[in-house]
Tab-separated table of C-alpha atoms in Angstrom:
chain	number	residue	atom	x	y	z
D	18	MET	CA	48.733	-53.068	-37.901
D	19	GLY	CA	49.427	-51.347	-39.719
D	20	ASN	CA	45.887	-51.626	-41.381
D	21	ILE	CA	43.896	-50.836	-38.321
D	22	VAL	CA	46.164	-46.824	-38.874
D	23	LEU	CA	44.899	-46.723	-42.190
D	24	LYS	CA	41.618	-47.710	-40.952
D	25	ILE	CA	41.821	-45.341	-37.942
D	26	THR	CA	43.017	-42.453	-40.074
D	27	ALA	CA	40.219	-42.364	-43.086
D	28	LEU	CA	37.999	-42.744	-40.701
D	29	ILE	CA	39.173	-39.415	-39.108
D	30	PHE	CA	39.576	-37.717	-42.465
D	31	GLY	CA	35.436	-38.642	-42.898
D	32	ILE	CA	34.333	-38.058	-39.913
D	33	ALA	CA	36.076	-34.125	-40.877
D	34	LEU	CA	34.934	-34.218	-44.065
D	35	TRP	CA	31.651	-34.728	-43.050
D	36	PHE	CA	31.644	-32.023	-40.647
D	37	LEU	CA	32.832	-29.195	-43.361
D	38	VAL	CA	30.075	-30.550	-45.894
D	39	ILE	CA	27.335	-30.016	-43.382
D	40	SER	CA	29.171	-26.781	-41.929
D	41	GLN	CA	28.937	-25.468	-45.172
D	42	LYS	CA	25.221	-26.732	-46.102
D	43	ASP	CA	22.450	-23.890	-44.884
D	44	PHE	CA	19.760	-25.896	-42.562
D	45	GLN	CA	16.788	-24.178	-41.522
D	46	LEU	CA	15.206	-23.115	-37.853
D	47	SER	CA	11.680	-21.708	-36.544
D	48	LEU	CA	11.642	-19.969	-32.872
D	49	GLU	CA	9.847	-17.379	-31.483
D	50	ALA	CA	11.079	-13.390	-32.522
D	51	PRO	CA	10.194	-11.302	-29.855
D	52	LEU	CA	8.353	-8.034	-31.523
D	53	GLN	CA	10.107	-4.016	-31.078
D	54	PHE	CA	8.599	-1.285	-31.107
D	55	VAL	CA	10.884	1.391	-32.364
D	56	LYS	CA	10.962	6.060	-33.196
D	57	LEU	CA	6.833	6.486	-31.849
D	58	PRO	CA	6.802	9.654	-31.427
D	59	GLU	CA	6.206	11.159	-28.816
D	60	SER	CA	3.130	12.771	-28.851
D	61	MET	CA	1.058	8.784	-29.865
D	62	ALA	CA	0.961	5.921	-27.638
D	63	ILE	CA	-0.211	2.464	-28.118
D	64	ALA	CA	-2.969	1.997	-27.324
D	65	SER	CA	-4.198	-1.969	-28.643
D	66	LYS	CA	-2.027	-5.101	-27.382
D	67	PRO	CA	-0.317	-6.657	-30.183
D	68	PRO	CA	1.013	-10.532	-29.458
D	69	GLN	CA	4.951	-9.988	-27.600
D	70	THR	CA	6.187	-12.257	-30.489
D	71	LEU	CA	6.100	-13.476	-33.982
D	72	SER	CA	6.827	-17.077	-35.248
D	73	VAL	CA	9.491	-16.792	-37.665
D	74	LYS	CA	11.664	-19.076	-39.627
D	75	VAL	CA	15.470	-18.343	-40.654
D	76	GLU	CA	18.131	-20.792	-42.076
D	77	GLY	CA	21.828	-20.580	-41.878
D	78	HIS	CA	24.947	-23.215	-41.890
D	79	SER	CA	24.485	-25.136	-38.822
D	80	TRP	CA	28.042	-23.926	-35.871
D	81	ASP	CA	25.335	-21.021	-36.385
D	82	LEU	CA	22.172	-22.233	-36.098
D	83	ILE	CA	23.949	-24.401	-32.916
D	84	ARG	CA	24.929	-21.150	-31.430
D	85	LEU	CA	21.859	-19.279	-31.774
D	86	GLN	CA	19.868	-22.118	-30.559
D	87	HIS	CA	21.659	-22.498	-27.320
D	88	GLN	CA	21.683	-18.329	-26.601
D	89	TYR	CA	17.679	-18.520	-27.351
D	90	LYS	CA	17.151	-21.390	-25.338
D	91	ASN	CA	18.977	-19.855	-22.690
D	92	LYS	CA	16.677	-16.899	-22.836
D	93	GLN	CA	19.041	-14.500	-24.007
D	94	ASN	CA	17.324	-12.185	-27.242
D	95	VAL	CA	19.183	-13.202	-30.319
D	96	VAL	CA	16.910	-11.962	-33.493
D	97	SER	CA	14.073	-9.867	-33.267
D	98	MET	CA	11.808	-8.469	-35.473
D	99	ILE	CA	11.749	-4.198	-35.692
D	100	VAL	CA	8.576	-2.395	-36.200
D	101	ASP	CA	9.307	0.764	-36.811
D	102	LEU	CA	6.515	3.586	-35.372
D	103	GLN	CA	7.905	6.992	-36.537
D	104	LYS	CA	5.862	7.444	-39.993
D	105	ALA	CA	2.012	6.233	-38.090
D	106	GLU	CA	-0.547	7.680	-38.221
D	107	LEU	CA	-3.511	7.769	-35.140
D	108	GLY	CA	-5.833	5.109	-35.283
D	109	ALA	CA	-5.538	0.972	-36.479
D	110	THR	CA	-3.701	-0.016	-38.789
D	111	ARG	CA	-1.751	-3.282	-39.649
D	112	ILE	CA	2.074	-3.564	-40.262
D	113	HIS	CA	3.863	-6.033	-42.877
D	114	LEU	CA	7.067	-7.546	-41.708
D	115	ASP	CA	9.104	-8.764	-43.814
D	116	SER	CA	13.666	-9.271	-44.282
D	117	LYS	CA	13.363	-5.589	-43.533
D	118	ASN	CA	12.297	-6.203	-39.739
D	119	PHE	CA	14.791	-9.037	-39.072
D	120	VAL	CA	17.925	-8.612	-37.186
D	121	ALA	CA	20.675	-10.870	-35.491
D	122	PRO	CA	23.259	-8.602	-34.037
D	123	ASN	CA	25.445	-11.378	-33.592
D	124	PHE	CA	24.436	-13.777	-36.123
D	125	PRO	CA	25.424	-11.605	-39.504
D	126	ASP	CA	24.886	-14.330	-41.269
D	127	ILE	CA	21.955	-15.769	-40.505
D	128	ARG	CA	18.666	-15.584	-42.466
D	129	PHE	CA	15.063	-14.149	-42.228
D	130	VAL	CA	12.810	-17.066	-44.647
D	131	GLU	CA	10.172	-15.539	-45.740
D	132	PRO	CA	6.476	-17.922	-45.174
D	133	GLU	CA	5.443	-19.595	-48.085
D	134	ASN	CA	1.945	-18.122	-48.890
D	135	GLN	CA	1.300	-15.582	-45.960
D	136	LEU	CA	2.130	-12.350	-44.758
D	137	LEU	CA	3.709	-11.706	-41.660
D	138	PHE	CA	1.510	-8.336	-40.041
D	139	VAL	CA	0.211	-7.070	-36.830
D	140	ASP	CA	-1.988	-5.078	-35.907
D	141	LEU	CA	-1.877	-1.902	-33.787
D	142	ASP	CA	-3.639	1.294	-32.380
D	143	LEU	CA	-1.915	4.182	-32.272
D	144	ASP	CA	-3.551	7.131	-29.818
D	145	THR	CA	-3.018	9.976	-28.206
D	146	ARG	CA	-0.254	9.314	-25.323
D	147	ILE	CA	-1.237	11.969	-21.854
D	148	HIS	CA	0.267	12.208	-18.722
D	149	ARG	CA	-1.545	11.767	-15.803
D	150	ASN	CA	-1.959	11.045	-11.800
D	151	VAL	CA	-3.168	7.315	-11.122
D	152	PRO	CA	-4.185	6.774	-6.421
D	153	ILE	CA	-1.120	4.263	-4.923
D	154	LYS	CA	-3.688	0.943	-3.263
D	155	PRO	CA	-1.677	-0.152	-0.209
D	156	ASN	CA	-2.035	-4.295	-0.312
D	157	ILE	CA	0.495	-4.610	2.733
D	158	GLN	CA	0.039	-5.647	6.060
D	159	PHE	CA	1.816	-4.866	9.346
D	160	ASN	CA	1.726	-6.333	12.464
D	161	ALA	CA	3.690	-5.654	15.310
D	162	ALA	CA	5.539	-7.199	17.736
D	163	GLN	CA	4.321	-8.506	21.311
D	164	GLY	CA	4.181	-5.799	23.585
D	165	TYR	CA	3.712	-2.945	20.723
D	166	LEU	CA	1.307	-1.325	19.332
D	167	LEU	CA	1.011	0.567	15.014
D	168	ALA	CA	0.310	4.087	16.326
D	169	ASP	CA	-0.709	5.625	12.848
D	170	GLN	CA	-1.867	4.515	9.252
D	171	PRO	CA	0.968	3.549	7.648
D	172	LYS	CA	1.651	6.626	5.874
D	173	ILE	CA	3.213	6.130	1.902
D	174	THR	CA	5.097	8.314	-0.454
D	175	PRO	CA	4.116	9.256	-2.755
D	176	GLU	CA	0.353	8.734	-2.642
D	177	GLU	CA	0.181	8.807	-6.554
D	178	LEU	CA	2.485	7.502	-9.396
D	179	LYS	CA	2.860	9.451	-13.048
D	180	VAL	CA	1.805	7.456	-15.519
D	181	SER	CA	2.061	8.158	-19.428
D	182	GLY	CA	0.502	5.532	-22.472
D	183	ALA	CA	-2.444	5.824	-24.622
D	184	ARG	CA	-5.896	8.788	-23.870
D	185	ASN	CA	-8.440	5.858	-23.707
D	186	ALA	CA	-5.522	3.336	-21.771
D	187	LEU	CA	-4.643	5.186	-18.992
D	188	THR	CA	-9.087	6.885	-18.585
D	189	ARG	CA	-9.299	2.445	-17.154
D	190	ILE	CA	-6.107	2.877	-14.129
D	191	ILE	CA	-8.590	3.845	-11.213
D	192	ASP	CA	-5.546	2.990	-9.026
D	193	ILE	CA	-2.618	0.484	-8.925
D	194	PRO	CA	-1.768	-1.444	-6.304
D	195	THR	CA	1.209	-2.565	-4.290
D	196	ASP	CA	2.357	-5.440	-4.512
D	197	SER	CA	1.318	-8.487	-1.529
D	198	ILE	CA	3.462	-8.045	1.146
D	199	ILE	CA	3.095	-8.525	5.078
D	200	PHE	CA	5.810	-7.785	7.566
D	201	ASP	CA	5.373	-9.264	11.339
D	202	SER	CA	6.884	-8.411	14.584
D	203	LEU	CA	7.907	-4.893	14.046
D	204	SER	CA	9.010	-3.453	17.464
D	205	SER	CA	10.241	0.212	15.439
D	206	SER	CA	8.945	2.549	13.376
D	207	GLN	CA	10.703	1.759	10.414
D	208	LYS	CA	10.377	2.165	6.328
D	209	PHE	CA	10.255	-0.287	3.416
D	210	ASN	CA	10.543	-0.229	-0.016
D	211	VAL	CA	7.102	-1.354	-1.076
D	212	PRO	CA	7.462	-3.096	-5.039
D	213	LEU	CA	3.939	-2.125	-7.312
D	214	ASP	CA	2.148	-4.558	-9.404
D	215	PHE	CA	2.230	-3.069	-13.486
D	216	THR	CA	-0.181	-6.306	-13.908
D	217	VAL	CA	-2.865	-4.363	-14.034
D	218	LEU	CA	-1.796	-2.442	-16.550
D	219	PRO	CA	-2.715	-1.869	-20.270
D	220	ALA	CA	-0.442	-2.523	-22.461
D	221	PHE	CA	2.372	0.143	-23.351
D	222	VAL	CA	1.720	2.460	-20.187
D	223	ASN	CA	4.601	3.430	-18.322
D	224	PRO	CA	5.270	4.329	-14.914
D	225	SER	CA	7.576	6.275	-13.348
D	226	ASP	CA	8.673	4.813	-10.377
D	227	SER	CA	8.793	0.494	-10.008
D	228	THR	CA	8.609	1.126	-5.993
D	229	ILE	CA	7.158	3.858	-3.073
D	230	GLN	CA	7.914	4.060	0.109
D	231	VAL	CA	5.492	3.357	3.658
D	232	SER	CA	6.727	4.766	6.887
D	233	VAL	CA	5.141	2.613	9.937
D	234	ASN	CA	4.681	3.723	13.349
D	235	ILE	CA	5.214	1.479	15.430
D	236	GLN	CA	5.235	2.609	20.155
D	237	LYS	CA	5.868	0.534	22.664
D	238	MET	CA	2.702	-0.321	24.672
D	239	GLU	CA	2.529	1.595	28.123
D	240	SER	CA	-0.106	3.163	30.546
D	241	LYS	CA	0.370	6.461	32.468
D	242	THR	CA	-1.969	7.085	35.764
D	243	PHE	CA	-3.714	10.838	36.225
D	244	ASN	CA	-4.703	11.538	39.635
D	245	ASN	CA	-7.399	14.060	40.281
D	246	VAL	CA	-8.360	15.323	37.349
D	247	PRO	CA	-11.533	17.307	38.433
D	248	VAL	CA	-15.156	15.632	36.742
D	249	ASN	CA	-17.845	18.778	35.440
D	250	LEU	CA	-21.343	18.287	36.237
D	251	ILE	CA	-23.040	19.635	32.944
D	252	GLY	CA	-26.311	20.779	32.481
D	253	PHE	CA	-29.037	22.988	33.392
D	254	TYR	CA	-29.612	22.434	36.857
D	255	ASP	CA	-29.853	24.072	40.469
D	256	LYS	CA	-25.984	24.160	41.538
D	257	THR	CA	-26.648	25.388	44.627
D	258	LYS	CA	-29.080	21.864	45.119
D	259	TYR	CA	-26.960	19.420	43.970
D	260	TYR	CA	-23.410	18.326	43.258
D	261	LEU	CA	-20.978	15.566	42.057
D	262	ASP	CA	-19.178	12.533	44.580
D	263	PRO	CA	-16.993	12.155	43.774
D	264	ASP	CA	-15.760	15.199	41.745
D	265	THR	CA	-12.194	13.580	40.763
D	266	VAL	CA	-10.900	10.033	40.360
D	267	SER	CA	-7.855	8.773	38.553
D	268	VAL	CA	-8.062	7.794	34.305
D	269	GLU	CA	-5.276	5.077	33.633
D	270	ILE	CA	-4.993	5.569	29.790
D	271	THR	CA	-3.016	2.412	27.836
D	272	GLY	CA	-1.294	3.375	24.356
D	273	GLY	CA	1.623	4.106	22.484
D	274	LYS	CA	4.429	5.249	24.697
D	275	GLN	CA	5.443	8.413	22.919
D	276	ALA	CA	1.336	9.413	23.133
D	277	LEU	CA	1.595	9.155	26.401
D	278	ASP	CA	4.310	11.066	26.792
D	279	SER	CA	2.706	14.075	25.046
D	280	ILE	CA	-0.476	13.454	27.505
D	281	GLY	CA	-0.709	15.796	30.427
D	282	ALA	CA	-3.793	16.255	32.820
D	283	SER	CA	-5.203	19.146	31.128
D	284	ASN	CA	-5.708	17.170	27.620
D	285	ILE	CA	-8.756	15.443	29.748
D	286	LEU	CA	-12.168	16.395	29.398
D	287	LEU	CA	-14.862	14.520	32.230
D	288	VAL	CA	-18.627	15.295	31.834
D	289	LEU	CA	-21.258	14.324	33.143
D	290	GLU	CA	-24.725	15.681	32.002
D	291	TYR	CA	-26.805	16.243	34.098
D	292	ASN	CA	-30.026	15.022	32.214
D	293	ARG	CA	-29.485	11.541	32.128
D	294	PHE	CA	-29.512	10.677	35.681
D	295	ALA	CA	-33.959	11.545	35.306
D	296	ILE	CA	-33.397	9.580	32.008
D	297	GLU	CA	-31.719	6.683	32.548
D	298	ASP	CA	-33.593	6.793	36.256
D	299	VAL	CA	-29.912	5.926	37.721
D	300	ASP	CA	-28.369	7.759	41.021
D	301	SER	CA	-24.810	6.491	38.926
D	302	LEU	CA	-22.631	7.283	35.562
D	303	PRO	CA	-20.040	6.473	34.420
D	304	PRO	CA	-18.376	9.840	33.599
D	305	THR	CA	-17.825	10.786	29.482
D	306	VAL	CA	-14.079	11.257	28.401
D	307	LYS	CA	-12.602	13.872	26.220
D	308	LEU	CA	-8.870	12.967	25.271
D	309	ILE	CA	-7.866	16.763	23.028
D	310	LEU	CA	-4.973	15.310	21.865
D	311	PRO	CA	-2.327	17.038	19.829
D	312	PRO	CA	-2.839	16.746	16.183
D	313	GLU	CA	-0.397	14.060	14.924
D	314	ILE	CA	-1.756	11.524	17.819
D	315	ASN	CA	-4.415	9.163	16.158
D	316	ARG	CA	-6.539	8.363	19.437
D	317	ASP	CA	-8.585	5.427	17.278
D	318	MET	CA	-4.931	3.851	17.245
D	319	ALA	CA	-2.109	4.754	19.688
D	320	ILE	CA	-4.988	4.894	22.578
D	321	LYS	CA	-5.688	1.304	23.711
D	322	ALA	CA	-8.054	1.970	26.623
D	323	ILE	CA	-8.879	4.267	29.260
D	324	GLN	CA	-9.667	2.926	33.250
D	325	ILE	CA	-11.343	5.385	34.956
D	326	LYS	CA	-11.499	4.791	39.161
D	327	PRO	CA	-14.084	5.196	40.831
D	328	GLU	CA	-16.006	3.630	37.522
D	329	LYS	CA	-19.221	5.643	38.638
D	330	ILE	CA	-19.918	9.504	39.985
D	331	ARG	CA	-22.350	9.975	42.229
D	332	LEU	CA	-25.325	12.450	41.495
D	333	GLN	CA	-25.995	14.532	45.322
D	334	ALA	CA	-28.553	16.039	47.040
D	335	LYS	CA	-27.063	18.680	48.953
D	336	VAL	CA	-29.085	18.769	52.339
D	337	ALA	CA	-30.635	21.970	54.162
D	338	GLU	CA	-29.864	23.859	57.032
D	339	LEU	CA	-32.886	23.596	59.030
D	340	PRO	CA	-33.071	27.931	60.713
D	341	LYS	CA	-32.497	27.924	64.586
D	342	PRO	CA	-35.370	28.605	66.130
D	343	ALA	CA	-35.554	32.082	67.864
D	344	GLU	CA	-34.441	32.649	71.565
D	345	GLN	CA	-37.941	33.528	73.572
D	346	PRO	CA	-38.225	36.701	76.499
D	347	ALA	CA	-37.625	35.932	79.966
D	348	ILE	CA	-41.164	36.052	81.571
D	349	ALA	CA	-41.197	37.461	84.780
D	350	VAL	CA	-43.111	36.211	87.365
D	351	PRO	CA	-43.931	37.763	90.339
D	352	VAL	CA	-43.610	37.927	93.781
D	353	ALA	CA	-45.641	38.256	96.755
D	354	ASN	CA	-45.382	40.239	99.392
D	355	GLU	CA	-44.589	38.588	102.537
D	356	GLU	CA	-45.198	40.957	104.692
D	357	LYS	CA	-48.663	40.561	103.188
D	358	ALA	CA	-48.471	36.656	102.644
D	359	GLN	CA	-47.943	36.996	106.416
């Protein structure tokens, strides 16, 4: 029994001694260190696309490396290579990187290992920094619910986005799209915050915002009827000879409720061109409808249908009245003298 206890005790001390020796020994680890550019003058910008990370080798005690590797696998920036651009100049430049660029804030005992037979460097192209307003391209689809309609084009705010970056990079940007999004079954006017898609932007271009606001005008679809709307015959013709039959009609307009509420009979103009009857060789035609709408109403989107009853108007000629015959004077018939007749 005593031998077993002694053996277990010896094993524990042996393992502890092994861990002690291992913990004091330095090991090396390779990983990808993010590149960070700092102290760049405000008047300059990076025009090239340098790598985001560099492959580096570090060394330190085993326990430090185990903790570092654990945090690194959890996507934490435990180490990085810092590039100081305070004294950089315009144009292409190559910057050598060494242990002075290496930082590991939470691991003071982790050291950078200089690569053998090679140099670490990064190539940069620096250009003048400018600011520019770039148009926003909406990539959004809005679908109204059944019985509703989209009464106007969606309005985006702002329509342009201010960006800053290298001159030759910004001149290549045509527009900035939004994320591709579909909004379905909308039954009321709303405002949406939509993210912008910056994947099209060159590296190191800084936008002033990451989202825009989009307003949509959704209206319930209804119909409204206007009775006794006059039809006007226009053109060069003898007004004493021709007229329209009928000269008033009913007009039914289908569209968004708010748009219909702003329309009265005075906003509807019905016209027929006199020459059309001769050109088309017919005696009845549908009138042309002109809606005089407030400027805030989108005619093409807010108005869906216009129906006229009756659909066609006939051109009639007035029948000339025949003059009454003149009265003839009475003719006296002489009567023979009865006495002479006898």
